[in-house]
Amino acid sequence: MCVEISRNQEHGMGSHARHAELKHRILQPHQSLSQHFKMGWLWTTPTPASTSTTPSPIFPPDQKDNGPPPLPQPAPEAASSKPLSSDEIADKELNSFLQELSADTRPSSTKYSRIGRSTPQTSSPTSQALSNAPISEQLLPTTMSCREAFDSAFYCNSFGGKFQDIYRSGSLQPCSEHWSKFWFCMRTRQWSGPEKEEAIRGYYRKVEAKKYAEGSSEDLWKSREQKVPVDTAFKVKFEPFPGESDEEWNRLEREHREAEKKRLLGHT
């Protein structure tokens, strides 16, 4: 009986050993195949690089949804930049000066802006007194452009201005009057309205008095001091011609001119 039990135990142990050996033989090819596939030895090719056409994001992950990227800032000028010459500095100062002068004459844009109705303004005592003044006083300017005065003075000193002097006057003309006008405009530039208008009117009054002091056209023609009333110009009625033909009219006209010439020569 003991011999039978030992045989059974040996038979059980042998069956377990055979089962373990069979399991090892079955699993060993699968393990070697898995290792081969992992190492890429059996019919496997290395995975190619991604050829996707989807563009990669430009922005960093933390800035992708935070709005547009900041604009590139201009690089600061190098400390060792070339210093400006005296001519370049003078050109810059002249350009800034001309821009300052142009600010007075540049009209403000009224496009797309609604312009209200102008309210009737009551005439001031100054305007009433000016309306009663002689026409020569009413025609005096009340505004002056500093930019135009500067351009006129600058052109007077240029080659073109001197050529114009020789062409018109036969000799070179001084530019002091042009520069005087410019500096007068600069002095009165910041003045108040009525004071500035009166100063400009006085300036042009002196200019006309100096210009027409001698050899004025008033030696031959009497200046009109008042405005012509409405519907009265070219309404003079001529006397009817007593003659009957053009030859007679021409004869009378020649006689009239001869009489006027003798009268003028007699007075001189």
Coordinates of C-alpha atoms in Angstrom, one line a residue:
M1 CA 0.0 0.0 0.0
C2 CA 2.8 2.3 0.8
V3 CA 4.4 1.5 -2.4
E4 CA 1.2 2.4 -4.3
I5 CA 1.0 5.8 -2.4
S6 CA 4.5 6.7 -3.3
R7 CA 3.9 5.8 -6.9
N8 CA 0.8 8.0 -7.0
Q9 CA 2.8 10.9 -5.4
E10 CA 5.5 10.4 -8.0
H11 CA 2.9 10.3 -10.7
G12 CA 1.3 13.6 -9.4
M13 CA 4.7 15.3 -9.1
G14 CA 5.6 14.2 -12.6
S15 CA 2.4 15.5 -14.0
H16 CA 2.9 18.9 -12.4
A17 CA 6.5 19.0 -13.8
R18 CA 5.3 18.1 -17.2
H19 CA 2.5 20.7 -17.0
A20 CA 5.0 23.4 -16.0
E21 CA 7.4 22.4 -18.7
L22 CA 4.6 22.4 -21.4
K23 CA 3.4 25.9 -20.2
H24 CA 7.0 27.2 -20.4
R25 CA 7.3 25.8 -24.0
I26 CA 4.0 27.4 -25.0
L27 CA 4.7 30.8 -23.5
Q28 CA 8.3 31.1 -24.5
P29 CA 7.6 31.8 -28.3
H30 CA 5.0 34.4 -27.4
Q31 CA 7.4 36.2 -25.1
S32 CA 10.2 36.2 -27.7
L33 CA 7.8 37.5 -30.3
S34 CA 6.6 40.3 -28.1
Q35 CA 10.2 41.2 -27.3
H36 CA 11.0 41.2 -31.1
F37 CA 8.0 43.4 -31.9
K38 CA 9.0 45.8 -29.1
M39 CA 12.5 46.0 -30.4
G40 CA 11.3 46.3 -34.0
W41 CA 13.0 43.3 -35.4
L42 CA 10.2 41.4 -37.2
W43 CA 8.7 43.2 -40.3
T44 CA 8.5 46.5 -38.4
T45 CA 9.7 49.9 -39.6
P46 CA 10.4 52.9 -37.5
T47 CA 7.5 55.2 -37.0
P48 CA 7.8 58.1 -39.6
A49 CA 7.8 61.7 -38.4
S50 CA 4.5 63.4 -38.3
T51 CA 3.5 64.7 -41.7
S52 CA 0.3 66.3 -40.7
T53 CA -0.5 69.5 -42.6
T54 CA -2.1 71.1 -39.6
P55 CA 0.0 74.2 -38.8
S56 CA 1.5 74.3 -35.4
P57 CA 0.2 77.1 -33.1
I58 CA 2.2 80.3 -33.4
F59 CA 1.4 81.6 -30.0
P60 CA 2.6 80.1 -26.7
P61 CA 0.0 78.0 -24.8
D62 CA -0.4 80.7 -22.2
Q63 CA -1.0 83.5 -24.8
K64 CA -3.1 81.7 -27.4
D65 CA -6.5 82.9 -26.2
N66 CA -5.4 86.2 -24.6
G67 CA -5.9 88.4 -27.6
P68 CA -3.6 89.6 -30.4
P69 CA 0.1 89.6 -29.8
P70 CA 1.7 92.9 -28.8
L71 CA 3.0 95.1 -31.6
P72 CA 6.8 95.1 -32.0
Q73 CA 8.3 98.1 -30.3
P74 CA 10.8 100.2 -32.3
A75 CA 14.3 99.6 -31.3
P76 CA 15.7 102.6 -29.4
E77 CA 18.3 104.6 -31.2
A78 CA 21.8 103.6 -30.5
A79 CA 23.7 105.9 -28.2
S80 CA 26.4 106.0 -30.7
S81 CA 24.2 107.4 -33.5
K82 CA 25.7 110.1 -35.8
P83 CA 25.1 113.6 -34.3
L84 CA 23.2 116.0 -36.4
S85 CA 25.1 118.7 -38.3
S86 CA 24.4 122.4 -38.0
D87 CA 22.6 122.4 -41.3
E88 CA 20.3 119.6 -40.3
I89 CA 19.5 121.3 -37.0
A90 CA 18.7 124.5 -38.8
D91 CA 16.4 122.7 -41.2
K92 CA 14.5 121.1 -38.3
E93 CA 14.1 124.4 -36.6
L94 CA 12.9 126.0 -39.8
N95 CA 10.4 123.2 -40.5
S96 CA 9.0 123.5 -37.0
F97 CA 8.8 127.2 -37.3
L98 CA 6.9 127.0 -40.6
Q99 CA 4.5 124.5 -39.1
E100 CA 3.8 126.9 -36.3
L101 CA 3.1 129.6 -38.8
S102 CA 0.9 127.4 -40.9
A103 CA -1.3 126.5 -37.9
D104 CA -2.8 130.0 -38.1
T105 CA -3.8 129.7 -41.8
R106 CA -4.7 126.0 -41.9
P107 CA -8.6 125.8 -42.1
S108 CA -10.2 123.4 -39.6
S109 CA -12.0 120.5 -41.2
T110 CA -15.8 120.7 -41.1
K111 CA -16.5 117.5 -43.0
Y112 CA -19.2 115.3 -41.5
S113 CA -19.9 118.0 -38.9
R114 CA -23.2 119.7 -38.7
I115 CA -23.1 123.5 -39.0
G116 CA -25.8 125.2 -37.1
R117 CA -27.7 128.2 -38.3
S118 CA -25.9 131.5 -37.7
T119 CA -27.7 133.6 -35.2
P120 CA -28.2 137.2 -36.1
Q121 CA -25.5 139.4 -34.5
T122 CA -26.2 142.8 -33.3
S123 CA -23.8 145.4 -34.7
S124 CA -21.3 146.8 -32.2
P125 CA -20.6 150.5 -31.9
T126 CA -17.2 149.9 -33.5
S127 CA -18.8 148.3 -36.6
Q128 CA -21.4 151.1 -36.8
A129 CA -18.7 153.8 -36.6
L130 CA -16.7 151.9 -39.3
S131 CA -19.7 151.8 -41.6
N132 CA -19.9 155.6 -41.4
A133 CA -16.2 156.0 -42.2
P134 CA -14.9 156.8 -45.7
I135 CA -14.6 153.9 -48.1
S136 CA -10.8 154.1 -48.0
E137 CA -11.0 153.4 -44.3
Q138 CA -13.5 150.6 -44.7
L139 CA -11.3 148.8 -47.2
L140 CA -8.3 148.5 -44.9
P141 CA -7.6 144.8 -44.0
T142 CA -8.2 143.6 -40.5
T143 CA -6.3 140.2 -40.8
M144 CA -2.7 139.3 -41.6
S145 CA -1.1 135.9 -42.3
C146 CA 2.3 135.5 -40.8
R147 CA 3.1 132.6 -43.1
E148 CA 2.4 134.8 -46.2
A149 CA 4.5 137.6 -44.8
F150 CA 7.4 135.2 -44.1
D151 CA 7.2 133.7 -47.6
S152 CA 7.2 137.1 -49.2
A153 CA 10.2 138.3 -47.2
F154 CA 12.1 135.0 -47.9
Y155 CA 11.3 135.2 -51.6
C156 CA 12.5 138.8 -51.7
N157 CA 16.0 137.7 -50.6
S158 CA 16.1 134.8 -53.0
F159 CA 17.5 134.7 -56.5
G160 CA 14.1 134.8 -58.0
G161 CA 13.1 137.8 -56.0
K162 CA 16.2 139.7 -57.1
F163 CA 15.6 138.8 -60.7
Q164 CA 12.0 140.1 -60.4
D165 CA 13.3 143.4 -59.0
I166 CA 15.6 143.9 -62.0
Y167 CA 12.8 142.8 -64.4
R168 CA 10.2 145.2 -63.0
S169 CA 12.2 148.1 -61.5
G170 CA 15.5 147.9 -63.2
S171 CA 17.4 147.7 -59.9
L172 CA 17.6 145.7 -56.7
Q173 CA 14.9 146.6 -54.2
P174 CA 15.3 146.4 -50.4
C175 CA 13.5 143.7 -48.4
S176 CA 13.1 145.7 -45.2
E177 CA 9.4 146.3 -45.7
H178 CA 8.7 142.6 -46.1
W179 CA 10.6 141.7 -42.9
S180 CA 9.0 144.6 -41.0
K181 CA 5.6 143.2 -42.0
F182 CA 6.5 139.7 -40.8
W183 CA 7.9 140.9 -37.4
F184 CA 4.8 143.1 -36.9
C185 CA 2.6 140.1 -37.5
M186 CA 4.6 138.0 -35.0
R187 CA 4.3 140.8 -32.4
T188 CA 0.5 141.1 -32.8
R189 CA -0.1 137.4 -33.2
Q190 CA -1.4 136.7 -29.7
W191 CA -3.3 140.0 -29.3
S192 CA -7.1 140.0 -28.7
G193 CA -9.6 140.5 -31.5
P194 CA -10.5 144.2 -31.6
E195 CA -7.0 145.3 -30.5
K196 CA -5.4 143.2 -33.2
E197 CA -7.8 144.4 -35.9
E198 CA -7.1 148.0 -35.1
A199 CA -3.4 147.4 -35.1
I200 CA -3.5 145.7 -38.5
R201 CA -5.7 148.5 -39.8
G202 CA -3.2 151.1 -38.6
Y203 CA -0.3 149.2 -40.2
Y204 CA -1.9 149.2 -43.6
R205 CA -3.0 152.8 -43.2
K206 CA 0.6 153.8 -42.8
V207 CA 1.7 151.7 -45.7
E208 CA -0.9 153.3 -48.0
A209 CA 0.0 156.8 -46.8
K210 CA 3.6 156.2 -47.6
K211 CA 2.9 154.6 -50.9
Y212 CA 0.5 157.3 -52.2
A213 CA 2.2 160.3 -50.6
E214 CA 3.8 161.5 -53.8
G215 CA 2.7 160.9 -57.3
S216 CA -0.7 159.6 -56.3
S217 CA -3.4 158.9 -58.8
E218 CA -5.5 161.5 -56.9
D219 CA -3.6 164.1 -58.8
L220 CA -5.7 163.2 -61.8
W221 CA -8.7 161.4 -60.3
K222 CA -10.6 162.3 -57.3
S223 CA -11.0 159.4 -54.9
R224 CA -14.5 158.2 -54.1
E225 CA -15.1 158.6 -50.3
Q226 CA -18.6 157.0 -50.2
K227 CA -20.1 153.9 -51.7
V228 CA -22.2 154.2 -54.8
P229 CA -25.9 153.9 -54.0
V230 CA -27.6 150.8 -55.3
D231 CA -29.1 151.1 -58.8
T232 CA -27.4 154.4 -59.5
A233 CA -24.3 153.2 -61.4
F234 CA -24.2 153.8 -65.2
K235 CA -27.4 155.7 -65.1
V236 CA -26.2 159.1 -66.3
K237 CA -28.3 160.5 -69.1
F238 CA -26.6 162.1 -72.0
E239 CA -27.9 165.1 -73.9
P240 CA -29.4 164.3 -77.2
F241 CA -27.1 164.9 -80.2
P242 CA -28.2 167.9 -82.2
G243 CA -26.4 166.8 -85.4
E244 CA -27.7 164.5 -88.2
S245 CA -24.6 162.5 -89.2
D246 CA -21.5 160.8 -87.7
E247 CA -19.2 163.3 -89.5
E248 CA -20.8 166.2 -87.7
W249 CA -20.4 164.3 -84.4
N250 CA -16.7 163.6 -85.0
R251 CA -16.2 167.3 -85.9
L252 CA -17.8 168.5 -82.6
E253 CA -15.8 165.9 -80.6
R254 CA -12.5 167.2 -82.1
E255 CA -13.4 170.7 -81.3
H256 CA -14.3 169.7 -77.7
R257 CA -10.9 168.0 -77.2
E258 CA -9.0 170.9 -78.6
A259 CA -10.8 173.2 -76.2
E260 CA -10.0 171.0 -73.2
K261 CA -6.4 170.8 -74.3
K262 CA -6.0 174.5 -74.5
R263 CA -7.7 174.9 -71.1
L264 CA -5.3 172.5 -69.4
L265 CA -2.3 174.0 -71.1
G266 CA -3.4 177.5 -70.0
H267 CA -3.7 176.4 -66.4
T268 CA -0.2 174.9 -66.4

